[in-house]
Amino acid sequence: MALIDKIIESPSLVWVMEIKRSRDVTAHSISAVYNTMSTTTGSSSSTIVESRNWLDLPDDVMAKILVKLGAVEIMETVQFVCVSWWRICKNSSMWRRIRITNPDLPCTRYPYFRKMCCEVVNRSDGQLIDISIEHFCDDELLQYIIERSSGLKRLRLLACFGIEEFPKAAAKLPMLEELVIKFYRLSTKELEEIGKSCCRLKSLKLDIEAPILNTNYPCDEQALVIAENMPGLRHLACWKSAY
């Protein structure tokens, strides 16, 4: 195991959770949590308090730690802690994977999160390979993401009711390998278009149940279209969502 992975997986990094619990983040308070480490020898245990300067950590190590906090925490809190963290959070390597999900997000906050999403996609500088969005994504935002992320391999859209033309966007995702769509019913025609556009697709998770007022939705036909147009598919999951 590489040294950087040992550092990331160390149980002493409980400060990551402390950042998530509080908006009042300071380099001093985070350092104080990390500086207390427990070591056990035989049947006895002792606490060793060491003084550490966070600025001495290499940027790549700190980046791998901070990225575990998630896009919202980084954009709203972490990047403002100090100059060095601001610099690290602006680095494109921090934004190869983006997750902005909140099941309780009110619609009044959608514009704010759309703007945030555009900013982190810009920071990825074309290196984005994995993005998950819940609720606030619409056709305009999806096009914005795709036009700047030609190498996208994994896309998760959960309850994004503002999306109405997904197949049009999928046509620009030739590298896509995994697609998850929740609460968006794809027609057989749309599935066919996605299959032709995303030739590398290996995993598909989607809603396949009819709306509650239409129990005659042709699920069998949908399954046949998937089989005929997605030959590379290795994993298929279908939810039964009434909406």
GROMACS .gro file of C-alpha atoms in nm:
model
  243
    1MET     CA    1   0.000   0.000   0.000
    2ALA     CA    2   0.135   0.343  -0.095
    3LEU     CA    3   0.222   0.589   0.182
    4ILE     CA    4  -0.049   0.830   0.071
    5ASP     CA    5  -0.314   0.556   0.104
    6LYS     CA    6  -0.192   0.469   0.454
    7ILE     CA    7  -0.225   0.832   0.553
    8ILE     CA    8  -0.578   0.856   0.414
    9GLU     CA    9  -0.698   0.534   0.578
   10SER     CA   10  -0.545   0.613   0.918
   11PRO     CA   11  -0.811   0.600   1.196
   12SER     CA   12  -0.652   0.911   1.342
   13LEU     CA   13  -0.810   1.119   1.067
   14VAL     CA   14  -1.131   1.162   1.264
   15TRP     CA   15  -1.106   1.534   1.193
   16VAL     CA   16  -1.268   1.473   0.856
   17MET     CA   17  -1.593   1.408   1.038
   18GLU     CA   18  -1.537   1.713   1.257
   19ILE     CA   19  -1.527   1.933   0.947
   20LYS     CA   20  -1.857   1.789   0.829
   21ARG     CA   21  -2.023   1.856   1.163
   22SER     CA   22  -1.928   2.221   1.183
   23ARG     CA   23  -1.926   2.525   0.956
   24ASP     CA   24  -1.677   2.702   1.189
   25VAL     CA   25  -1.366   2.535   1.050
   26THR     CA   26  -1.020   2.663   1.132
   27ALA     CA   27  -0.682   2.511   1.060
   28HIS     CA   28  -0.608   2.527   1.435
   29SER     CA   29  -0.917   2.330   1.542
   30ILE     CA   30  -0.861   2.063   1.276
   31SER     CA   31  -0.496   2.029   1.368
   32ALA     CA   32  -0.586   1.993   1.735
   33VAL     CA   33  -0.801   1.688   1.660
   34TYR     CA   34  -0.536   1.524   1.449
   35ASN     CA   35  -0.251   1.596   1.689
   36THR     CA   36  -0.396   1.360   1.953
   37MET     CA   37  -0.301   1.006   1.859
   38SER     CA   38  -0.340   0.685   2.060
   39THR     CA   39  -0.084   0.406   2.054
   40THR     CA   40  -0.111   0.068   2.227
   41THR     CA   41   0.180  -0.147   2.339
   42GLY     CA   42   0.091  -0.489   2.481
   43SER     CA   43  -0.184  -0.451   2.739
   44SER     CA   44  -0.110  -0.088   2.816
   45SER     CA   45  -0.216   0.215   2.613
   46SER     CA   46  -0.084   0.567   2.614
   47THR     CA   47  -0.167   0.895   2.443
   48ILE     CA   48   0.102   1.078   2.253
   49VAL     CA   49   0.044   1.441   2.168
   50GLU     CA   50   0.249   1.560   1.873
   51SER     CA   51   0.271   1.903   1.723
   52ARG     CA   52   0.209   1.899   1.348
   53ASN     CA   53   0.207   2.176   1.095
   54TRP     CA   54  -0.058   2.112   0.830
   55LEU     CA   55   0.125   2.336   0.587
   56ASP     CA   56   0.408   2.082   0.580
   57LEU     CA   57   0.187   1.817   0.420
   58PRO     CA   58   0.243   1.778   0.043
   59ASP     CA   59  -0.039   1.922  -0.166
   60ASP     CA   60  -0.123   1.585  -0.321
   61VAL     CA   61  -0.167   1.427   0.024
   62MET     CA   62  -0.383   1.711   0.151
   63ALA     CA   63  -0.590   1.706  -0.169
   64LYS     CA   64  -0.666   1.337  -0.127
   65ILE     CA   65  -0.782   1.405   0.229
   66LEU     CA   66  -0.994   1.710   0.150
   67VAL     CA   67  -1.166   1.555  -0.150
   68LYS     CA   68  -1.335   1.305   0.082
   69LEU     CA   69  -1.542   1.587   0.228
   70GLY     CA   70  -1.749   1.635  -0.087
   71ALA     CA   71  -1.814   1.924  -0.322
   72VAL     CA   72  -2.057   2.119  -0.103
   73GLU     CA   73  -1.833   2.113   0.206
   74ILE     CA   74  -1.530   2.214   0.000
   75MET     CA   75  -1.703   2.500  -0.179
   76GLU     CA   76  -1.886   2.639   0.124
   77THR     CA   77  -1.626   2.589   0.395
   78VAL     CA   78  -1.296   2.411   0.338
   79GLN     CA   79  -1.152   2.630   0.064
   80PHE     CA   80  -1.177   2.936   0.290
   81VAL     CA   81  -0.973   2.792   0.577
   82CYS     CA   82  -0.633   2.913   0.453
   83VAL     CA   83  -0.444   3.020   0.142
   84SER     CA   84  -0.288   2.678   0.082
   85TRP     CA   85  -0.626   2.501   0.101
   86TRP     CA   86  -0.772   2.759  -0.136
   87ARG     CA   87  -0.496   2.677  -0.384
   88ILE     CA   88  -0.547   2.302  -0.345
   89CYS     CA   89  -0.925   2.331  -0.386
   90LYS     CA   90  -0.875   2.518  -0.714
   91ASN     CA   91  -0.666   2.234  -0.857
   92SER     CA   92  -0.837   2.034  -1.132
   93SER     CA   93  -0.729   1.701  -0.978
   94MET     CA   94  -0.970   1.769  -0.690
   95TRP     CA   95  -1.266   1.760  -0.925
   96ARG     CA   96  -1.236   1.438  -1.123
   97ARG     CA   97  -1.529   1.305  -0.917
   98ILE     CA   98  -1.815   1.530  -0.808
   99ARG     CA   99  -2.109   1.443  -0.585
  100ILE     CA  100  -2.375   1.701  -0.502
  101THR     CA  101  -2.672   1.521  -0.349
  102ASN     CA  102  -2.925   1.622  -0.086
  103PRO     CA  103  -3.264   1.446  -0.068
  104ASP     CA  104  -3.413   1.736   0.131
  105LEU     CA  105  -3.296   2.017  -0.095
  106PRO     CA  106  -3.576   2.278  -0.137
  107CYS     CA  107  -3.642   2.400  -0.490
  108THR     CA  108  -3.560   2.755  -0.384
  109ARG     CA  109  -3.197   2.643  -0.355
  110TYR     CA  110  -3.175   2.493  -0.705
  111PRO     CA  111  -3.024   2.806  -0.871
  112TYR     CA  112  -2.755   2.826  -0.604
  113PHE     CA  113  -2.655   2.463  -0.649
  114ARG     CA  114  -2.663   2.489  -1.027
  115LYS     CA  115  -2.419   2.777  -1.007
  116MET     CA  116  -2.199   2.578  -0.768
  117CYS     CA  117  -2.206   2.278  -0.999
  118CYS     CA  118  -2.097   2.492  -1.296
  119GLU     CA  119  -1.807   2.627  -1.090
  120VAL     CA  120  -1.674   2.285  -0.986
  121VAL     CA  121  -1.712   2.153  -1.342
  122ASN     CA  122  -1.505   2.449  -1.460
  123ARG     CA  123  -1.243   2.366  -1.200
  124SER     CA  124  -1.220   2.009  -1.330
  125ASP     CA  125  -1.072   2.151  -1.652
  126GLY     CA  126  -1.204   1.864  -1.864
  127GLN     CA  127  -1.083   1.590  -1.626
  128LEU     CA  128  -1.427   1.506  -1.482
  129ILE     CA  129  -1.503   1.133  -1.505
  130ASP     CA  130  -1.776   1.083  -1.242
  131ILE     CA  131  -2.064   1.307  -1.133
  132SER     CA  132  -2.374   1.254  -0.918
  133ILE     CA  133  -2.652   1.512  -0.895
  134GLU     CA  134  -2.979   1.505  -0.705
  135HIS     CA  135  -3.287   1.720  -0.773
  136PHE     CA  136  -3.146   2.042  -0.919
  137CYS     CA  137  -3.009   1.934  -1.258
  138ASP     CA  138  -3.198   2.048  -1.568
  139ASP     CA  139  -3.133   2.024  -1.943
  140GLU     CA  140  -2.927   2.342  -1.951
  141LEU     CA  141  -2.699   2.234  -1.667
  142LEU     CA  142  -2.660   1.883  -1.808
  143GLN     CA  143  -2.551   2.025  -2.144
  144TYR     CA  144  -2.308   2.256  -1.966
  145ILE     CA  145  -2.150   1.960  -1.784
  146ILE     CA  146  -2.126   1.738  -2.090
  147GLU     CA  147  -1.980   2.003  -2.317
  148ARG     CA  148  -1.691   2.040  -2.070
  149SER     CA  149  -1.651   1.673  -1.977
  150SER     CA  150  -1.604   1.465  -2.290
  151GLY     CA  151  -1.433   1.190  -2.087
  152LEU     CA  152  -1.724   1.138  -1.845
  153LYS     CA  153  -1.753   0.770  -1.751
  154ARG     CA  154  -2.013   0.769  -1.473
  155LEU     CA  155  -2.331   0.976  -1.452
  156ARG     CA  156  -2.593   0.961  -1.176
  157LEU     CA  157  -2.909   1.173  -1.200
  158LEU     CA  158  -3.149   1.132  -0.909
  159ALA     CA  159  -3.495   1.288  -0.915
  160CYS     CA  160  -3.385   1.557  -1.161
  161PHE     CA  161  -3.729   1.647  -1.293
  162GLY     CA  162  -3.593   1.943  -1.489
  163ILE     CA  163  -3.438   1.708  -1.745
  164GLU     CA  164  -3.654   1.645  -2.048
  165GLU     CA  165  -3.406   1.573  -2.329
  166PHE     CA  166  -3.159   1.326  -2.186
  167PRO     CA  167  -3.093   1.128  -2.510
  168LYS     CA  168  -2.979   1.451  -2.677
  169ALA     CA  169  -2.720   1.493  -2.402
  170ALA     CA  170  -2.621   1.126  -2.410
  171ALA     CA  171  -2.522   1.164  -2.774
  172LYS     CA  172  -2.219   1.360  -2.650
  173LEU     CA  173  -2.107   1.092  -2.401
  174PRO     CA  174  -1.918   0.830  -2.604
  175MET     CA  175  -1.699   0.733  -2.305
  176LEU     CA  176  -1.989   0.674  -2.062
  177GLU     CA  177  -1.966   0.338  -1.885
  178GLU     CA  178  -2.220   0.370  -1.603
  179LEU     CA  179  -2.556   0.547  -1.607
  180VAL     CA  180  -2.796   0.580  -1.315
  181ILE     CA  181  -3.130   0.756  -1.366
  182LYS     CA  182  -3.388   0.773  -1.088
  183PHE     CA  183  -3.739   0.912  -1.135
  184TYR     CA  184  -3.702   0.970  -1.508
  185ARG     CA  185  -3.883   0.728  -1.732
  186LEU     CA  186  -3.696   0.655  -2.055
  187SER     CA  187  -3.904   0.553  -2.355
  188THR     CA  188  -3.797   0.265  -2.579
  189LYS     CA  189  -3.690   0.517  -2.844
  190GLU     CA  190  -3.478   0.706  -2.592
  191LEU     CA  191  -3.315   0.384  -2.471
  192GLU     CA  192  -3.233   0.293  -2.830
  193GLU     CA  193  -3.069   0.633  -2.886
  194ILE     CA  194  -2.868   0.602  -2.565
  195GLY     CA  195  -2.749   0.255  -2.663
  196LYS     CA  196  -2.627   0.377  -3.001
  197SER     CA  197  -2.455   0.684  -2.855
  198CYS     CA  198  -2.296   0.525  -2.548
  199CYS     CA  199  -2.127   0.221  -2.697
  200ARG     CA  200  -1.908   0.164  -2.389
  201LEU     CA  201  -2.202   0.143  -2.146
  202LYS     CA  202  -2.147  -0.142  -1.897
  203SER     CA  203  -2.389  -0.060  -1.616
  204LEU     CA  204  -2.743   0.079  -1.635
  205LYS     CA  205  -2.978   0.154  -1.347
  206LEU     CA  206  -3.312   0.313  -1.424
  207ASP     CA  207  -3.684   0.343  -1.355
  208ILE     CA  208  -3.878   0.092  -1.560
  209GLU     CA  209  -4.216   0.098  -1.385
  210ALA     CA  210  -4.514   0.275  -1.534
  211PRO     CA  211  -4.660   0.591  -1.379
  212ILE     CA  212  -4.937   0.507  -1.132
  213LEU     CA  213  -5.208   0.617  -1.379
  214ASN     CA  214  -5.076   0.407  -1.666
  215THR     CA  215  -5.031   0.040  -1.582
  216ASN     CA  216  -4.988  -0.062  -1.947
  217TYR     CA  217  -4.637   0.072  -1.992
  218PRO     CA  218  -4.450  -0.180  -2.214
  219CYS     CA  219  -4.171  -0.295  -1.981
  220ASP     CA  220  -4.100  -0.608  -2.190
  221GLU     CA  221  -4.044  -0.395  -2.498
  222GLN     CA  222  -3.810  -0.175  -2.300
  223ALA     CA  223  -3.607  -0.478  -2.191
  224LEU     CA  224  -3.577  -0.599  -2.551
  225VAL     CA  225  -3.451  -0.260  -2.668
  226ILE     CA  226  -3.184  -0.268  -2.396
  227ALA     CA  227  -3.073  -0.615  -2.500
  228GLU     CA  228  -3.056  -0.524  -2.869
  229ASN     CA  229  -2.882  -0.188  -2.838
  230MET     CA  230  -2.648  -0.231  -2.539
  231PRO     CA  231  -2.440  -0.541  -2.616
  232GLY     CA  232  -2.163  -0.444  -2.375
  233LEU     CA  233  -2.395  -0.415  -2.075
  234ARG     CA  234  -2.277  -0.620  -1.775
  235HIS     CA  235  -2.511  -0.490  -1.504
  236LEU     CA  236  -2.876  -0.388  -1.525
  237ALA     CA  237  -3.095  -0.274  -1.234
  238CYS     CA  238  -3.453  -0.154  -1.261
  239TRP     CA  239  -3.642   0.033  -0.992
  240LYS     CA  240  -4.019   0.033  -0.952
  241SER     CA  241  -4.097   0.395  -0.882
  242ALA     CA  242  -4.448   0.537  -0.893
  243TYR     CA  243  -4.451   0.903  -0.991
   0.00000   0.00000   0.00000
